[in-house]
Amino acid sequence: MATVNGRRAAMVLAIALAGAAALPLSASASASASATTATAGNTALVSQIAAHLAQAKGIRAQFTQTQTLAAMKQPLVSSGALLFFRERGAIWQIDTPYKATYVITDAGVTQLNAAGQRVSTRSAQGARGVAQVSKMMRAMLGGDLSALYSQFDVQADGTPAQWRMRLTPNQPQIAQAIKSLEMDGGDYLQGLRITLANGDVTKLDFINSVAVAEPTPAERSLLGAP
């Protein structure tokens, strides 16, 4: 059960957004859709949010994930630490209720056990959509929301200091899997709520976020950097 839950913890965005990532986009189509959907929301605020999020090259934060699944009577709760680098990928380190580490890059997803030993590796080719989702996830957390506009209608409110955004699929293929994505934050992303079409909900809360310029040598190795 721990392995299954851990895989969900690290792969929830990949699972939720796999349909979206599988849709190829041309630059012109993306720009056109961006203009249309941005007009429907608060264009200026969305631009300011993106600028705030893009200020950090990398982010280190603590997270708590709560999954409410139709098949489970009680929510599944896990917590740990996240290292995110827009150009390289993300490292999810789960501390409770067990210890495991998941490394997500364009190449795929690698799982490490509590001793730091590699347990499994799923290549981008072997896990449908992982490479594309990794790029989309990093773009979103890095402040580049243009990639989402062609697939989601974006609504925003608040101020750059404290904002909220709701993304609703505008493509039937995506809507079959995802009902909505809701985000809130300030200079950093503070909360992400993913509601799937089947009613399952995953909520991620991020605290103690700090900008980091470079990963440690060990982290660079995990992310496949020289």
mmCIF file of C-alpha atoms in Angstrom:
data_model
loop_
_atom_site.group_PDB
_atom_site.id
_atom_site.type_symbol
_atom_site.label_atom_id
_atom_site.label_comp_id
_atom_site.label_asym_id
_atom_site.label_seq_id
_atom_site.Cartn_x
_atom_site.Cartn_y
_atom_site.Cartn_z
ATOM 1 C CA MET A 1 0.000 0.000 0.000
ATOM 2 C CA ALA A 2 2.849 2.373 0.809
ATOM 3 C CA THR A 3 4.339 1.934 -2.650
ATOM 4 C CA VAL A 4 1.009 2.552 -4.339
ATOM 5 C CA ASN A 5 0.275 5.617 -2.233
ATOM 6 C CA GLY A 6 3.772 6.933 -2.745
ATOM 7 C CA ARG A 7 3.499 6.562 -6.486
ATOM 8 C CA ARG A 8 0.253 8.539 -6.359
ATOM 9 C CA ALA A 9 1.956 11.160 -4.196
ATOM 10 C CA ALA A 10 4.711 11.747 -6.722
ATOM 11 C CA MET A 11 2.683 11.152 -9.874
ATOM 12 C CA VAL A 12 -0.593 12.883 -9.057
ATOM 13 C CA LEU A 13 0.051 15.762 -11.447
ATOM 14 C CA ALA A 14 1.206 13.385 -14.153
ATOM 15 C CA ILE A 15 -1.921 11.279 -13.741
ATOM 16 C CA ALA A 16 -4.235 14.267 -13.621
ATOM 17 C CA LEU A 17 -2.656 16.093 -16.544
ATOM 18 C CA ALA A 18 -1.691 13.166 -18.770
ATOM 19 C CA GLY A 19 -4.508 13.872 -21.192
ATOM 20 C CA ALA A 20 -3.563 17.537 -21.403
ATOM 21 C CA ALA A 21 0.107 16.820 -21.947
ATOM 22 C CA ALA A 22 -0.644 14.397 -24.757
ATOM 23 C CA LEU A 23 -2.166 17.171 -26.896
ATOM 24 C CA PRO A 24 0.493 18.670 -29.206
ATOM 25 C CA LEU A 25 0.333 22.445 -29.717
ATOM 26 C CA SER A 26 1.726 24.733 -32.357
ATOM 27 C CA ALA A 27 3.095 28.088 -31.269
ATOM 28 C CA SER A 28 0.440 29.987 -33.204
ATOM 29 C CA ALA A 29 -2.435 27.938 -31.781
ATOM 30 C CA SER A 30 -1.110 28.392 -28.255
ATOM 31 C CA ALA A 31 -0.768 32.163 -28.700
ATOM 32 C CA SER A 32 -4.270 32.470 -30.143
ATOM 33 C CA ALA A 33 -5.851 30.411 -27.372
ATOM 34 C CA SER A 34 -3.841 32.360 -24.808
ATOM 35 C CA ALA A 35 -5.296 35.653 -25.982
ATOM 36 C CA THR A 36 -8.844 34.266 -25.945
ATOM 37 C CA THR A 37 -8.789 32.653 -22.526
ATOM 38 C CA ALA A 38 -6.710 35.357 -20.859
ATOM 39 C CA THR A 39 -9.317 37.914 -21.926
ATOM 40 C CA ALA A 40 -11.965 35.869 -20.114
ATOM 41 C CA GLY A 41 -10.054 36.226 -16.847
ATOM 42 C CA ASN A 42 -8.070 39.008 -15.271
ATOM 43 C CA THR A 43 -5.274 39.312 -17.842
ATOM 44 C CA ALA A 44 -3.205 41.806 -15.885
ATOM 45 C CA LEU A 45 -3.402 39.830 -12.652
ATOM 46 C CA VAL A 46 -2.467 36.565 -14.369
ATOM 47 C CA SER A 47 0.570 38.280 -15.895
ATOM 48 C CA GLN A 48 1.598 39.643 -12.489
ATOM 49 C CA ILE A 49 1.190 36.214 -10.883
ATOM 50 C CA ALA A 50 3.347 34.649 -13.576
ATOM 51 C CA ALA A 51 6.021 37.311 -13.046
ATOM 52 C CA HIS A 52 6.080 36.648 -9.303
ATOM 53 C CA LEU A 53 6.361 32.893 -9.736
ATOM 54 C CA ALA A 54 9.079 33.227 -12.360
ATOM 55 C CA GLN A 55 11.414 35.188 -10.071
ATOM 56 C CA ALA A 56 12.781 32.021 -8.459
ATOM 57 C CA LYS A 57 14.924 29.657 -10.510
ATOM 58 C CA GLY A 58 14.443 26.984 -7.900
ATOM 59 C CA ILE A 59 12.260 26.512 -4.840
ATOM 60 C CA ARG A 60 12.608 24.420 -1.723
ATOM 61 C CA ALA A 61 9.466 23.869 0.341
ATOM 62 C CA GLN A 62 7.682 21.551 2.713
ATOM 63 C CA PHE A 63 4.412 19.995 1.617
ATOM 64 C CA THR A 64 1.394 18.201 2.994
ATOM 65 C CA GLN A 65 -0.690 16.198 0.563
ATOM 66 C CA THR A 66 -4.258 15.132 1.323
ATOM 67 C CA GLN A 67 -5.998 12.760 -1.045
ATOM 68 C CA THR A 68 -9.726 12.194 -0.747
ATOM 69 C CA LEU A 69 -10.580 9.151 -2.829
ATOM 70 C CA ALA A 70 -14.005 7.700 -3.510
ATOM 71 C CA ALA A 71 -12.666 4.198 -2.860
ATOM 72 C CA MET A 72 -11.238 5.087 0.580
ATOM 73 C CA LYS A 73 -13.176 5.887 3.758
ATOM 74 C CA GLN A 74 -10.419 8.077 5.185
ATOM 75 C CA PRO A 75 -8.233 10.639 3.374
ATOM 76 C CA LEU A 76 -4.650 9.643 2.624
ATOM 77 C CA VAL A 77 -2.251 12.172 4.137
ATOM 78 C CA SER A 78 1.473 12.383 3.472
ATOM 79 C CA SER A 79 4.077 15.060 4.073
ATOM 80 C CA GLY A 80 7.647 15.824 3.226
ATOM 81 C CA ALA A 81 9.891 18.186 1.287
ATOM 82 C CA LEU A 82 9.989 19.352 -2.323
ATOM 83 C CA LEU A 83 12.870 20.682 -4.368
ATOM 84 C CA PHE A 84 11.780 22.195 -7.665
ATOM 85 C CA PHE A 85 14.022 23.485 -10.441
ATOM 86 C CA ARG A 86 12.366 24.866 -13.528
ATOM 87 C CA GLU A 87 15.160 23.741 -15.876
ATOM 88 C CA ARG A 88 15.788 20.334 -14.326
ATOM 89 C CA GLY A 89 12.822 18.789 -12.565
ATOM 90 C CA ALA A 90 11.567 18.073 -9.075
ATOM 91 C CA ILE A 91 12.522 15.907 -6.117
ATOM 92 C CA TRP A 92 9.667 14.800 -3.845
ATOM 93 C CA GLN A 93 10.864 13.462 -0.502
ATOM 94 C CA ILE A 94 8.129 11.817 1.536
ATOM 95 C CA ASP A 95 8.854 11.710 5.286
ATOM 96 C CA THR A 96 5.514 10.514 6.689
ATOM 97 C CA PRO A 97 3.763 8.106 6.956
ATOM 98 C CA TYR A 98 6.832 6.379 5.450
ATOM 99 C CA LYS A 99 10.061 7.433 3.775
ATOM 100 C CA ALA A 100 10.603 7.469 0.029
ATOM 101 C CA THR A 101 11.925 9.802 -2.638
ATOM 102 C CA TYR A 102 10.631 10.398 -6.163
ATOM 103 C CA VAL A 103 12.646 12.222 -8.812
ATOM 104 C CA ILE A 104 10.617 13.626 -11.714
ATOM 105 C CA THR A 105 12.446 14.847 -14.812
ATOM 106 C CA ASP A 106 11.801 14.922 -18.548
ATOM 107 C CA ALA A 107 13.402 11.473 -18.700
ATOM 108 C CA GLY A 108 10.800 9.911 -16.406
ATOM 109 C CA VAL A 109 10.238 9.074 -12.749
ATOM 110 C CA THR A 110 12.717 7.368 -10.422
ATOM 111 C CA GLN A 111 11.756 5.996 -7.003
ATOM 112 C CA LEU A 112 14.294 5.716 -4.180
ATOM 113 C CA ASN A 113 13.773 3.891 -0.889
ATOM 114 C CA ALA A 114 14.566 5.205 2.606
ATOM 115 C CA ALA A 115 18.212 4.170 2.183
ATOM 116 C CA GLY A 116 18.540 6.153 -1.034
ATOM 117 C CA GLN A 117 18.632 3.039 -3.201
ATOM 118 C CA ARG A 118 16.895 3.099 -6.556
ATOM 119 C CA VAL A 119 13.760 0.957 -6.434
ATOM 120 C CA SER A 120 12.275 1.595 -9.855
ATOM 121 C CA THR A 121 12.587 3.815 -12.885
ATOM 122 C CA ARG A 122 9.869 4.622 -15.372
ATOM 123 C CA SER A 123 11.099 6.225 -18.564
ATOM 124 C CA ALA A 124 9.148 8.950 -20.301
ATOM 125 C CA GLN A 125 8.432 6.451 -23.060
ATOM 126 C CA GLY A 126 7.217 3.882 -20.547
ATOM 127 C CA ALA A 127 4.995 6.300 -18.609
ATOM 128 C CA ARG A 128 2.622 8.065 -20.992
ATOM 129 C CA GLY A 129 2.754 11.822 -20.673
ATOM 130 C CA VAL A 130 5.372 12.033 -17.915
ATOM 131 C CA ALA A 131 7.911 14.005 -19.942
ATOM 132 C CA GLN A 132 5.323 16.472 -21.208
ATOM 133 C CA VAL A 133 3.707 16.795 -17.789
ATOM 134 C CA SER A 134 7.080 17.404 -16.170
ATOM 135 C CA LYS A 135 7.627 20.329 -18.522
ATOM 136 C CA MET A 136 4.091 21.629 -17.972
ATOM 137 C CA MET A 137 4.410 21.309 -14.191
ATOM 138 C CA ARG A 138 7.700 23.197 -14.160
ATOM 139 C CA ALA A 139 6.314 25.874 -16.460
ATOM 140 C CA MET A 140 3.300 26.375 -14.185
ATOM 141 C CA LEU A 141 5.360 26.566 -10.987
ATOM 142 C CA GLY A 142 7.900 28.746 -12.776
ATOM 143 C CA GLY A 143 5.338 31.344 -13.759
ATOM 144 C CA ASP A 144 4.914 30.439 -17.453
ATOM 145 C CA LEU A 145 1.181 29.836 -17.765
ATOM 146 C CA SER A 146 0.947 30.210 -21.534
ATOM 147 C CA ALA A 147 1.225 26.448 -22.068
ATOM 148 C CA LEU A 148 -1.972 25.941 -20.075
ATOM 149 C CA TYR A 149 -4.086 28.540 -21.840
ATOM 150 C CA SER A 150 -4.743 26.378 -24.880
ATOM 151 C CA GLN A 151 -6.194 23.642 -22.678
ATOM 152 C CA PHE A 152 -7.718 25.496 -19.716
ATOM 153 C CA ASP A 153 -9.886 28.550 -19.141
ATOM 154 C CA VAL A 154 -8.170 30.657 -16.481
ATOM 155 C CA GLN A 155 -9.949 32.767 -13.871
ATOM 156 C CA ALA A 156 -7.973 34.811 -11.336
ATOM 157 C CA ASP A 157 -8.804 37.098 -8.446
ATOM 158 C CA GLY A 158 -7.067 38.832 -5.552
ATOM 159 C CA THR A 159 -3.806 40.741 -5.742
ATOM 160 C CA PRO A 160 -0.233 39.793 -6.693
ATOM 161 C CA ALA A 161 0.501 39.549 -2.964
ATOM 162 C CA GLN A 162 -2.330 37.066 -2.349
ATOM 163 C CA TRP A 163 -4.011 35.512 -5.360
ATOM 164 C CA ARG A 164 -6.213 32.636 -6.410
ATOM 165 C CA MET A 165 -6.601 30.979 -9.799
ATOM 166 C CA ARG A 166 -9.003 28.383 -11.131
ATOM 167 C CA LEU A 167 -8.269 26.418 -14.276
ATOM 168 C CA THR A 168 -11.156 24.635 -15.978
ATOM 169 C CA PRO A 169 -10.535 22.324 -18.959
ATOM 170 C CA ASN A 170 -11.765 23.712 -22.271
ATOM 171 C CA GLN A 171 -10.984 20.503 -24.156
ATOM 172 C CA PRO A 172 -13.422 17.530 -23.918
ATOM 173 C CA GLN A 173 -10.546 15.048 -23.820
ATOM 174 C CA ILE A 174 -9.101 16.706 -20.724
ATOM 175 C CA ALA A 175 -12.486 17.244 -19.087
ATOM 176 C CA GLN A 176 -13.009 13.484 -19.105
ATOM 177 C CA ALA A 177 -10.209 13.216 -16.533
ATOM 178 C CA ILE A 178 -10.036 16.614 -14.798
ATOM 179 C CA LYS A 179 -12.791 18.779 -13.406
ATOM 180 C CA SER A 180 -10.648 21.671 -12.198
ATOM 181 C CA LEU A 181 -7.284 22.862 -10.902
ATOM 182 C CA GLU A 182 -7.267 25.527 -8.188
ATOM 183 C CA MET A 183 -4.148 27.375 -7.076
ATOM 184 C CA ASP A 184 -3.438 30.070 -4.522
ATOM 185 C CA GLY A 185 -0.355 31.842 -3.282
ATOM 186 C CA GLY A 186 1.712 35.006 -3.245
ATOM 187 C CA ASP A 187 5.357 35.135 -4.319
ATOM 188 C CA TYR A 188 5.257 31.321 -4.235
ATOM 189 C CA LEU A 189 2.594 28.728 -4.869
ATOM 190 C CA GLN A 190 0.960 27.955 -1.516
ATOM 191 C CA GLY A 191 -1.842 25.583 -2.421
ATOM 192 C CA LEU A 192 -2.876 23.345 -5.303
ATOM 193 C CA ARG A 193 -6.187 21.476 -5.433
ATOM 194 C CA ILE A 194 -6.825 18.948 -8.188
ATOM 195 C CA THR A 195 -10.387 17.713 -8.622
ATOM 196 C CA LEU A 196 -10.723 14.789 -11.003
ATOM 197 C CA ALA A 197 -13.823 14.013 -13.020
ATOM 198 C CA ASN A 198 -14.492 10.922 -10.892
ATOM 199 C CA GLY A 199 -14.717 13.028 -7.732
ATOM 200 C CA ASP A 200 -11.281 12.221 -6.305
ATOM 201 C CA VAL A 201 -9.551 15.279 -4.844
ATOM 202 C CA THR A 202 -5.865 15.851 -4.157
ATOM 203 C CA LYS A 203 -4.816 18.927 -2.190
ATOM 204 C CA LEU A 204 -1.205 20.030 -1.819
ATOM 205 C CA ASP A 205 -0.255 22.679 0.745
ATOM 206 C CA PHE A 206 3.217 24.212 0.550
ATOM 207 C CA ILE A 207 4.881 26.040 3.456
ATOM 208 C CA ASN A 208 8.319 27.488 4.247
ATOM 209 C CA SER A 209 9.050 28.077 0.560
ATOM 210 C CA VAL A 210 12.445 29.617 -0.155
ATOM 211 C CA ALA A 211 14.224 30.415 -3.398
ATOM 212 C CA VAL A 212 17.411 28.467 -4.113
ATOM 213 C CA ALA A 213 19.948 29.242 -6.819
ATOM 214 C CA GLU A 214 21.494 25.788 -7.175
ATOM 215 C CA PRO A 215 20.796 22.270 -5.904
ATOM 216 C CA THR A 216 23.328 20.458 -3.747
ATOM 217 C CA PRO A 217 25.795 18.098 -5.501
ATOM 218 C CA ALA A 218 23.699 15.107 -4.389
ATOM 219 C CA GLU A 219 20.533 16.703 -5.709
ATOM 220 C CA ARG A 220 22.231 17.590 -8.983
ATOM 221 C CA SER A 221 23.158 13.936 -9.358
ATOM 222 C CA LEU A 222 19.572 12.823 -8.720
ATOM 223 C CA LEU A 223 18.286 15.300 -11.310
ATOM 224 C CA GLY A 224 20.784 14.010 -13.853
ATOM 225 C CA ALA A 225 22.791 17.221 -13.991
ATOM 226 C CA PRO A 226 26.578 17.183 -14.515
#
